[in-house]
XYZ file of C-alpha atoms in Angstrom:
659
model
C 117.651 -122.504 64.622
C 118.047 -123.312 68.294
C 119.048 -126.912 69.017
C 117.008 -127.240 72.196
C 113.262 -126.780 72.402
C 111.390 -125.383 75.403
C 110.081 -127.901 77.916
C 106.608 -128.962 76.898
C 103.712 -127.812 79.051
C 102.646 -131.401 79.604
C 105.846 -132.613 81.208
C 107.099 -129.393 82.742
C 105.169 -129.862 85.985
C 107.230 -132.915 86.894
C 110.417 -130.872 86.914
C 109.503 -127.777 88.918
C 111.961 -128.374 91.720
C 115.227 -126.526 91.271
C 117.030 -129.482 92.855
C 116.116 -131.784 89.977
C 118.512 -131.744 87.049
C 117.136 -132.015 83.522
C 119.533 -134.847 82.575
C 119.026 -138.139 84.362
C 122.218 -140.027 85.095
C 122.593 -143.784 85.318
C 124.472 -145.414 88.174
C 127.400 -145.797 85.833
C 127.469 -142.032 85.395
C 126.354 -142.002 81.748
C 123.366 -139.945 80.571
C 120.212 -141.622 79.343
C 120.061 -141.574 75.541
C 117.546 -139.266 73.902
C 114.553 -140.961 72.311
C 114.142 -140.748 68.545
C 110.761 -139.858 67.092
C 109.874 -139.822 63.403
C 107.168 -137.308 62.518
C 105.562 -137.211 59.089
C 104.049 -133.857 58.121
C 101.825 -133.900 55.039
C 100.422 -131.023 52.993
C 97.900 -130.221 50.315
C 97.782 -126.775 48.745
C 96.102 -124.843 45.942
C 93.380 -127.434 45.411
C 91.198 -124.673 43.892
C 87.984 -126.733 44.267
C 89.413 -129.622 42.221
C 87.804 -132.211 44.459
C 86.950 -134.739 41.764
C 89.277 -135.962 39.021
C 87.250 -134.083 36.435
C 87.849 -131.280 33.925
C 84.628 -129.239 33.772
C 85.863 -127.326 30.733
C 86.473 -130.434 28.628
C 83.530 -132.136 30.360
C 85.402 -135.340 31.080
C 87.528 -137.186 33.624
C 91.106 -136.065 34.230
C 94.152 -137.988 35.437
C 96.010 -134.830 36.479
C 93.766 -133.201 39.090
C 91.673 -133.958 42.129
C 91.728 -134.166 45.910
C 90.093 -137.569 45.403
C 93.371 -138.757 43.857
C 95.490 -137.153 46.574
C 93.332 -138.931 49.165
C 94.614 -142.261 47.863
C 98.220 -141.077 48.194
C 97.380 -139.800 51.664
C 96.089 -143.142 52.886
C 99.254 -144.871 51.690
C 101.550 -142.240 53.204
C 99.657 -142.256 56.499
C 99.962 -146.041 56.701
C 103.758 -145.783 56.402
C 104.217 -143.630 59.512
C 103.495 -143.894 63.231
C 103.149 -140.173 63.804
C 101.396 -137.891 61.348
C 100.239 -134.277 61.072
C 98.170 -133.316 57.991
C 97.675 -129.669 56.932
C 96.112 -127.777 54.026
C 97.563 -124.506 52.766
C 94.584 -122.749 51.239
C 93.190 -121.610 47.898
C 90.422 -124.137 48.351
C 87.003 -122.664 47.676
C 87.725 -120.933 44.348
C 89.377 -121.973 41.130
C 87.161 -124.143 38.974
C 83.456 -124.211 38.021
C 82.477 -126.168 41.134
C 83.672 -123.251 43.259
C 81.773 -120.770 41.120
C 78.635 -122.903 41.145
C 78.645 -123.014 44.947
C 79.289 -119.296 45.360
C 77.253 -117.849 42.489
C 74.428 -120.268 41.681
C 73.858 -122.513 44.697
C 75.010 -120.327 47.596
C 75.469 -121.474 51.191
C 72.786 -121.435 53.854
C 73.688 -121.147 57.517
C 74.792 -124.569 58.689
C 75.219 -125.984 55.179
C 78.586 -127.644 54.549
C 80.549 -126.624 51.473
C 81.538 -129.685 49.379
C 85.201 -128.803 49.957
C 84.695 -129.632 53.624
C 82.468 -132.610 52.958
C 85.542 -134.084 51.291
C 88.206 -132.755 53.640
C 86.424 -133.731 56.824
C 86.768 -137.346 55.694
C 90.546 -137.111 55.440
C 91.584 -136.156 58.965
C 93.178 -132.737 58.511
C 94.738 -131.367 61.689
C 94.740 -127.694 60.635
C 94.554 -125.422 57.596
C 95.722 -122.017 56.408
C 93.877 -119.316 54.489
C 94.904 -118.658 50.860
C 94.460 -115.444 48.904
C 91.664 -116.849 46.726
C 89.579 -117.613 49.813
C 88.563 -113.942 49.744
C 87.306 -113.877 46.134
C 83.656 -114.396 47.063
C 83.628 -112.046 50.054
C 84.050 -112.451 53.789
C 80.472 -113.555 54.429
C 80.739 -116.509 52.058
C 84.188 -117.328 53.450
C 82.937 -117.346 57.041
C 79.994 -119.586 56.122
C 82.339 -121.938 54.280
C 84.899 -122.195 57.096
C 82.140 -123.033 59.548
C 81.883 -126.431 57.863
C 85.490 -127.424 58.589
C 86.060 -129.955 61.371
C 89.592 -128.653 61.905
C 91.031 -125.266 62.946
C 92.083 -122.488 60.556
C 95.001 -120.103 61.062
C 96.274 -116.893 59.488
C 98.662 -114.629 61.360
C 98.837 -111.531 59.178
C 95.189 -110.559 58.609
C 93.725 -108.155 61.165
C 90.402 -106.459 61.795
C 90.372 -102.941 60.381
C 89.480 -100.919 63.482
C 90.146 -97.606 61.743
C 92.188 -96.083 64.570
C 95.583 -96.060 62.760
C 97.176 -97.714 65.795
C 98.754 -101.054 64.797
C 99.579 -101.905 68.418
C 95.976 -102.725 69.321
C 95.010 -104.574 66.131
C 93.081 -107.787 66.656
C 93.605 -110.805 64.389
C 90.695 -111.598 62.083
C 91.575 -115.303 62.260
C 93.430 -117.105 65.035
C 97.113 -116.576 64.167
C 98.204 -120.042 65.210
C 96.994 -123.210 66.876
C 98.724 -125.466 69.412
C 97.954 -129.140 68.886
C 98.596 -131.504 71.791
C 99.719 -134.844 70.427
C 101.135 -138.144 71.656
C 103.965 -139.491 69.529
C 105.494 -142.962 69.578
C 109.275 -143.268 69.406
C 111.400 -145.920 67.699
C 111.273 -148.126 70.818
C 107.494 -147.969 71.121
C 107.470 -145.502 74.018
C 105.059 -142.553 73.902
C 105.865 -138.893 74.385
C 103.531 -135.956 74.718
C 104.320 -133.004 72.484
C 102.732 -129.770 71.393
C 102.780 -128.975 67.688
C 102.325 -125.318 66.773
C 100.896 -124.420 63.363
C 101.021 -120.828 62.103
C 99.756 -119.579 58.727
C 100.194 -116.565 56.456
C 98.546 -115.078 53.347
C 100.008 -112.659 50.776
C 99.467 -109.093 52.038
C 98.440 -108.196 48.481
C 94.908 -109.511 49.102
C 94.101 -105.899 49.965
C 94.768 -105.008 46.325
C 93.457 -108.169 44.684
C 90.165 -108.208 46.619
C 89.882 -104.579 47.570
C 86.110 -104.454 47.041
C 85.600 -107.356 49.461
C 88.154 -106.390 52.095
C 88.626 -102.616 52.298
C 87.252 -101.293 55.572
C 86.972 -104.799 57.005
C 90.517 -106.089 57.355
C 94.141 -105.021 56.961
C 97.236 -107.117 56.298
C 100.754 -107.085 57.691
C 104.161 -108.391 56.657
C 104.564 -112.178 56.750
C 108.079 -112.240 58.200
C 107.359 -109.600 60.839
C 104.310 -111.523 62.041
C 106.389 -114.697 62.234
C 108.926 -112.871 64.375
C 106.076 -111.717 66.593
C 104.195 -114.981 67.001
C 106.750 -117.807 66.802
C 108.449 -116.826 70.106
C 104.985 -116.537 71.631
C 104.146 -120.039 70.415
C 107.338 -121.343 71.997
C 106.575 -119.586 75.267
C 103.150 -121.200 75.313
C 104.654 -124.642 74.952
C 105.107 -125.402 71.265
C 107.752 -128.127 70.943
C 107.588 -128.221 67.153
C 106.591 -125.241 64.982
C 105.221 -125.663 61.470
C 104.904 -122.524 59.350
C 102.312 -122.609 56.562
C 102.808 -119.609 54.267
C 100.538 -119.306 51.245
C 103.529 -117.711 49.621
C 106.107 -118.617 46.995
C 109.893 -118.814 47.108
C 111.862 -115.779 45.912
C 115.226 -114.280 46.802
C 114.502 -110.757 45.598
C 115.858 -108.204 48.056
C 113.550 -107.928 51.025
C 111.640 -104.649 51.302
C 108.671 -105.775 53.411
C 105.130 -106.909 52.544
C 106.477 -109.465 50.052
C 104.001 -111.666 48.239
C 106.576 -114.479 48.013
C 108.248 -114.439 51.417
C 109.021 -118.114 52.076
C 112.800 -117.732 51.702
C 112.990 -115.020 54.346
C 110.527 -116.878 56.553
C 113.016 -119.766 56.644
C 115.467 -117.432 58.390
C 113.114 -116.792 61.327
C 114.400 -118.615 64.391
C 112.198 -121.298 65.886
C 110.535 -122.726 62.757
C 111.052 -126.471 62.244
C 109.200 -127.049 58.953
C 107.637 -124.964 56.198
C 104.643 -126.023 54.115
C 104.332 -123.475 51.341
C 102.218 -122.899 48.244
C 100.687 -120.169 46.068
C 103.299 -120.483 43.293
C 101.690 -123.565 41.688
C 105.019 -125.368 41.437
C 106.733 -128.262 43.190
C 109.419 -128.116 45.863
C 111.841 -129.784 46.002
C 112.401 -129.695 42.238
C 114.917 -128.402 39.704
C 112.864 -125.210 39.432
C 114.708 -124.003 42.540
C 118.177 -125.396 41.810
C 119.827 -121.983 41.488
C 118.778 -120.576 44.856
C 121.485 -120.269 47.516
C 120.599 -122.074 50.704
C 118.353 -124.633 48.992
C 119.223 -128.323 49.361
C 117.134 -130.184 46.799
C 118.323 -133.623 47.923
C 116.956 -133.096 51.432
C 114.300 -130.539 50.573
C 115.458 -127.747 52.856
C 115.618 -123.958 52.649
C 118.398 -122.501 54.780
C 118.405 -125.772 56.694
C 114.649 -125.810 57.363
C 112.620 -128.720 55.998
C 110.156 -127.519 53.367
C 107.737 -128.798 50.729
C 105.315 -127.391 48.128
C 103.014 -129.959 46.459
C 102.040 -128.361 43.155
C 98.444 -127.364 42.487
C 94.932 -128.701 41.793
C 95.716 -131.897 43.686
C 98.709 -132.817 41.532
C 100.861 -133.878 44.494
C 100.906 -134.693 48.188
C 103.616 -132.913 50.143
C 105.534 -135.079 52.619
C 108.150 -134.022 55.164
C 109.721 -136.649 57.401
C 111.291 -135.068 60.456
C 113.635 -137.032 62.693
C 113.293 -135.634 66.197
C 115.106 -136.358 69.421
C 113.468 -135.811 72.783
C 115.068 -136.178 76.172
C 113.436 -137.017 79.467
C 113.029 -133.317 80.195
C 110.713 -132.977 77.201
C 113.214 -130.993 75.140
C 112.801 -131.579 71.422
C 115.153 -130.932 68.531
C 115.192 -131.683 64.811
C 118.131 -133.930 63.933
C 117.309 -134.717 60.305
C 114.661 -134.304 57.640
C 113.663 -135.388 54.152
C 111.034 -133.783 51.922
C 109.255 -134.966 48.790
C 106.200 -134.134 46.701
C 104.429 -137.341 45.663
C 102.603 -137.052 42.312
C 99.235 -138.469 41.308
C 100.432 -138.985 37.717
C 103.540 -139.281 35.595
C 103.971 -137.463 32.293
C 106.245 -138.703 29.533
C 105.887 -136.444 26.555
C 102.197 -136.463 25.596
C 101.528 -139.653 27.549
C 100.066 -139.400 31.052
C 100.197 -142.401 33.370
C 97.892 -142.220 36.385
C 99.673 -143.423 39.511
C 96.618 -143.758 41.763
C 92.889 -144.280 41.530
C 90.429 -141.726 42.904
C 89.201 -142.363 46.423
C 85.541 -143.481 46.186
C 84.599 -141.968 49.559
C 85.620 -138.477 48.434
C 83.789 -138.921 45.125
C 80.634 -140.008 46.912
C 80.810 -137.167 49.442
C 80.598 -134.468 46.746
C 78.566 -136.357 44.142
C 75.508 -134.088 44.341
C 77.422 -130.817 43.871
C 79.672 -132.350 41.222
C 76.737 -133.444 39.070
C 74.997 -130.093 39.570
C 78.149 -128.306 38.375
C 78.296 -130.420 35.220
C 74.663 -129.576 34.428
C 75.313 -125.899 35.160
C 78.301 -125.793 32.835
C 76.392 -127.396 29.971
C 73.859 -124.561 29.813
C 74.024 -122.825 26.418
C 74.501 -119.081 25.843
C 75.001 -118.795 22.059
C 76.901 -120.139 19.077
C 80.310 -119.577 17.506
C 80.668 -119.323 13.741
C 84.285 -120.500 13.939
C 86.547 -122.306 16.428
C 88.102 -120.416 19.319
C 91.486 -121.494 20.649
C 94.520 -120.100 22.451
C 97.164 -122.198 20.684
C 99.045 -119.201 19.275
C 98.066 -116.529 21.803
C 101.700 -115.768 22.707
C 102.937 -115.230 19.161
C 100.016 -113.627 17.315
C 96.747 -111.824 17.953
C 94.287 -114.383 19.190
C 90.515 -115.064 19.081
C 90.273 -116.317 22.684
C 91.461 -112.903 23.898
C 89.585 -110.985 21.220
C 86.167 -112.179 22.324
C 86.902 -111.151 25.922
C 88.164 -107.683 24.992
C 85.207 -107.193 22.642
C 82.781 -108.027 25.448
C 84.492 -105.720 27.941
C 84.440 -102.819 25.491
C 80.742 -103.483 24.704
C 79.928 -103.398 28.426
C 81.945 -100.273 29.168
C 80.460 -98.325 26.269
C 77.037 -98.732 27.878
C 78.245 -97.623 31.303
C 80.157 -94.571 30.050
C 77.426 -93.368 27.693
C 76.379 -89.911 28.887
C 78.989 -89.836 31.677
C 81.866 -87.390 32.136
C 84.089 -89.932 30.362
C 81.851 -90.231 27.316
C 83.908 -89.556 24.194
C 87.259 -90.665 25.610
C 88.567 -93.600 23.530
C 87.860 -96.980 25.147
C 90.532 -99.672 25.053
C 90.194 -103.187 26.410
C 92.847 -105.439 27.964
C 92.811 -109.224 28.060
C 95.287 -112.068 28.524
C 95.618 -115.742 27.568
C 94.709 -117.530 30.787
C 95.201 -120.991 29.323
C 98.350 -121.107 27.216
C 100.250 -124.192 28.329
C 103.150 -123.383 30.638
C 103.088 -125.216 33.952
C 99.560 -126.391 33.136
C 101.011 -128.741 30.513
C 100.333 -129.401 26.811
C 96.593 -129.854 27.360
C 96.168 -126.513 29.125
C 94.798 -124.470 26.245
C 91.390 -123.126 25.308
C 89.948 -125.140 22.415
C 86.270 -124.454 21.677
C 84.826 -125.966 18.494
C 82.505 -124.185 16.121
C 78.861 -124.362 17.216
C 77.156 -124.177 20.609
C 78.811 -122.089 23.322
C 77.953 -123.268 26.825
C 78.803 -121.760 30.180
C 81.686 -124.213 30.428
C 83.167 -122.507 27.356
C 82.685 -119.045 28.858
C 84.456 -120.194 32.015
C 87.185 -121.715 29.854
C 87.733 -118.358 28.174
C 87.766 -116.480 31.478
C 88.736 -118.810 34.308
C 88.963 -116.271 37.169
C 86.085 -114.674 39.122
C 87.425 -111.163 38.507
C 85.125 -108.165 38.383
C 85.355 -105.565 35.643
C 87.233 -102.326 36.281
C 87.957 -99.286 34.114
C 91.086 -97.173 34.528
C 91.791 -93.718 33.133
C 95.299 -93.554 31.673
C 97.363 -91.440 29.343
C 99.251 -92.686 26.312
C 102.541 -92.967 28.200
C 100.914 -95.211 30.796
C 99.341 -97.401 28.121
C 102.777 -97.822 26.538
C 104.356 -98.787 29.869
C 101.542 -101.297 30.500
C 102.434 -102.960 27.211
C 106.163 -102.801 27.998
C 105.456 -104.773 31.178
C 103.421 -107.326 29.210
C 106.365 -107.757 26.861
C 108.403 -109.334 29.683
C 106.666 -112.458 28.351
C 109.440 -112.762 25.756
C 113.114 -113.610 25.920
C 115.489 -111.287 24.077
C 116.277 -112.595 20.601
C 119.657 -112.132 18.927
C 118.731 -111.148 15.346
C 122.046 -112.442 13.996
C 122.007 -115.876 15.614
C 121.287 -119.086 13.723
C 121.171 -121.114 16.962
C 117.918 -122.157 18.630
C 116.449 -119.349 20.750
C 113.309 -119.996 22.836
C 110.967 -117.040 22.393
C 108.825 -117.370 25.512
C 110.004 -116.445 29.005
C 108.557 -119.436 30.871
C 108.952 -117.740 34.277
C 106.488 -115.006 33.323
C 102.881 -116.190 33.775
C 100.747 -115.932 30.649
C 97.908 -114.315 32.600
C 100.199 -111.275 32.821
C 100.646 -111.079 29.055
C 98.022 -108.399 28.497
C 96.950 -107.572 24.978
C 95.331 -104.126 24.718
C 92.754 -103.931 21.950
C 91.822 -100.576 20.438
C 95.409 -99.572 19.720
C 97.831 -101.050 17.194
C 101.434 -101.903 18.043
C 104.386 -104.200 17.462
C 106.666 -105.917 19.981
C 110.384 -105.849 19.171
C 111.820 -108.887 20.965
C 115.343 -108.119 19.746
C 115.350 -105.398 22.416
C 115.907 -106.244 26.106
C 112.875 -106.142 28.365
C 112.313 -102.739 29.948
C 110.931 -104.278 33.160
C 111.505 -107.393 35.208
C 108.689 -109.571 36.544
C 108.495 -107.460 39.708
C 107.712 -104.312 37.750
C 111.131 -102.766 38.242
C 112.789 -100.886 35.386
C 115.936 -102.855 34.539
C 116.715 -101.394 31.103
C 115.619 -97.768 31.187
C 116.559 -97.077 27.578
C 114.871 -100.185 26.177
C 111.541 -99.996 24.355
C 110.031 -103.162 22.976
C 106.711 -101.485 22.099
C 107.027 -99.772 18.728
C 104.635 -98.226 16.208
C 101.957 -97.648 18.855
C 98.987 -95.980 17.158
C 95.352 -95.159 17.759
C 93.006 -94.603 14.822
C 95.997 -94.618 12.473
C 97.941 -91.912 14.336
C 100.837 -92.222 16.810
C 99.661 -92.308 20.413
C 100.593 -89.095 22.215
C 101.989 -89.371 25.731
C 99.266 -87.140 27.169
C 96.411 -88.661 25.154
C 93.609 -89.941 27.421
C 92.185 -93.453 27.301
C 89.714 -95.455 29.355
C 90.901 -99.052 29.557
C 88.664 -101.979 30.505
C 90.415 -104.568 32.669
C 89.754 -106.505 35.886
C 90.016 -105.830 39.596
C 93.247 -107.836 39.927
C 95.131 -105.838 37.309
C 93.604 -102.439 38.121
C 94.398 -102.893 41.807
C 98.082 -103.683 41.310
C 98.136 -107.407 40.535
C 101.184 -108.330 38.468
C 103.171 -105.220 39.471
C 102.246 -103.259 36.366
C 103.398 -99.618 36.258
C 100.618 -97.101 36.738
C 98.157 -99.701 37.994
C 97.905 -99.453 41.759
C 94.210 -98.708 42.240
C 94.593 -94.933 41.998
C 93.565 -94.769 38.327
C 90.294 -96.714 38.686
C 87.235 -94.753 37.533
C 84.674 -97.575 37.281
C 84.210 -100.440 39.738
C 81.608 -102.522 37.939
C 79.481 -104.973 39.949
C 79.705 -107.654 37.265
C 82.324 -110.327 36.820
C 84.279 -110.221 33.571
C 82.974 -113.630 32.581
C 79.392 -112.603 33.361
C 79.983 -109.690 30.995
C 81.287 -112.191 28.439
C 78.268 -114.486 28.848
C 75.824 -111.586 28.511
C 77.644 -110.334 25.421
C 77.294 -113.733 23.744
C 73.648 -113.971 24.825
C 72.898 -110.622 23.205
C 74.902 -111.303 20.044
C 73.499 -114.882 19.806
C 76.099 -115.808 17.186
C 79.673 -114.610 17.320
C 82.649 -114.882 14.987
C 85.533 -113.756 17.201
C 88.334 -113.613 14.686
C 91.355 -111.690 15.934
C 91.637 -108.196 14.458
C 95.443 -108.314 14.206
C 96.045 -105.166 16.234
C 99.422 -106.400 17.500
C 102.279 -108.469 16.085
C 105.899 -109.333 16.680
C 108.292 -107.016 14.852
C 110.791 -108.579 12.393
C 113.520 -110.632 14.085
C 116.284 -110.091 11.557
C 118.290 -113.115 10.437
C 117.426 -115.241 13.491
C 116.418 -118.526 11.881
C 115.532 -120.784 14.795
C 113.321 -118.832 17.182
C 111.114 -121.477 18.792
C 107.998 -121.718 20.911
C 105.818 -124.576 22.120
C 102.085 -125.091 22.087
C 99.433 -127.793 22.152
C 99.803 -130.833 19.892
C 96.230 -130.065 18.810
C 97.462 -126.851 17.182
C 98.310 -128.746 14.003
C 94.608 -128.879 13.099
C 93.928 -125.198 13.818
C 92.538 -123.268 10.868
C 93.792 -119.907 12.148
C 97.492 -120.751 12.559
C 99.891 -117.905 11.682
C 101.489 -118.274 8.253
C 105.029 -117.659 9.501
C 105.462 -120.740 11.706
C 106.598 -124.306 11.021
C 106.221 -127.441 13.130
C 109.606 -128.999 13.945
C 108.760 -131.742 16.437
C 107.636 -132.537 19.933
C 109.532 -131.677 23.099
C 110.156 -133.913 26.099
C 107.081 -132.556 27.917
C 104.631 -133.367 25.163
C 104.349 -129.869 23.695
C 104.434 -129.299 19.949
C 107.473 -127.213 19.020
C 107.345 -124.621 16.257
C 109.902 -122.327 14.682
C 109.030 -118.707 13.927
C 110.262 -117.017 10.776
C 110.683 -113.277 10.453
C 108.157 -111.681 8.139
């Protein structure tokens, strides 16, 4: 990073004469000291429509979510600093039932303000970036939503698809960056004019994840390359301080271009003073990133650049304090920094202590839409003859996945009837969306016997995906399952020491179960793939005894598999799933399919059919996993597990015995 910053546009005019030196000298011959300015940069990210401290699935207040809670932190943090810039990093308008209610039931009229912006306009945001989930409801809904923001939006790597195959004349779909003219007060009370540049980025993979909404309308480009293009331009136009806002996680995998998680390499682009990142739903600085070279957790820097990532759903407020020096020529430089993510709650085991109250102004601003969402979610669609939970979804076949895969298969059978694909076996893939992990010990599906409401349907399928069908052969189905099996750590069958079964770095929404075939997962074998979809153990095969209709699956045997647009289009880096195998692009969301299935069936009893299981684990006697403390009352618990205690994060810990 360069030590000296370009002369700001505001002060440059006073120094046009070549005879004037940029350093003023006192009569004694000593230079005037640079002024010191403290700048606080604050961030929210991945709010996912969690405006109110409320869990629409449990239908009750929550101490762990909500922009209303962050607003209280914000007011305190703003009061501690003279100079403040406040930025949001996207994934705002989608993510919980309030977002779905606004997009699917209520809609937005021209000129109507989305409740997200009713809340945010109260809080004094200076700028915001676009996240990947902003595109889930289509560009028209996005444009109508953004029109309600009283602050500028940026995104530097999304361009209009002009169809001419010439990248040199591509026009940005959003403004790539914004230059904010500000007046900052230094430590001595003197004011200085400065220009703050804010540039944003979105994962290029939106073209896969939201292909139906974006293809033919926009194209995406590499995050780092666009930073190299625009940051020098921002400097030339007078930016004294540059803040990069990537909706992108932190990874040190070898750079190949078009990375989803490009923040590490973005930190190496010259001219960036601070990075506000997101997308990964984790906290930086934190021990999660302790093993990455170039990361200083004490200061909160990546390769020397101040950085912060404040969790998700309003769990934290990101704060970066920059110490800046500015001389009389208007040249700025960063001399120090400190980053932190301030939480809205503290967790000790199962106990949650709220650290702030919700801001009443935010609550009042969205009261109408909040209450309408609650009423919407309470609408009934059918009944369940037995409870549905996801407590054991990672260790045994599971009813919360079974009901989803049943519904998808039911839907696809109707579509394929009489088509060229009629008669090809139909399989159905689903995953446990709520299975603890970074969501905590309460983040599980738990639906009691009896009435099923829309809130329960949304709890079973939390994403607004649309249904897709892919045509695969048996070899591709096997490799799909091999990728899913990255969910597990390798188990030493001869060890009597504790061995955690679950690979906590692999998101549970990528643990696809494929119903319609039977198989076992041998976790004593190394994983064939890594989380990026690369073959790392070419001779390893965790998927064994794969059969269809009682017979081994042949490599060239054809199957139609029901899934969603994210997975079919390449989401999760699964082999063979890159969009090229899609044969059906259904207009319906997966959870709409699920709701209609329950409506038609009226009463369901979604017991798991046991089509998959873990293979024997030899003499390993302390293979452990964690789940919800509520799992102890589950009637469908596997018979080969034993409760052994509670861990430090409030999860119930179980040991798994080999069958």
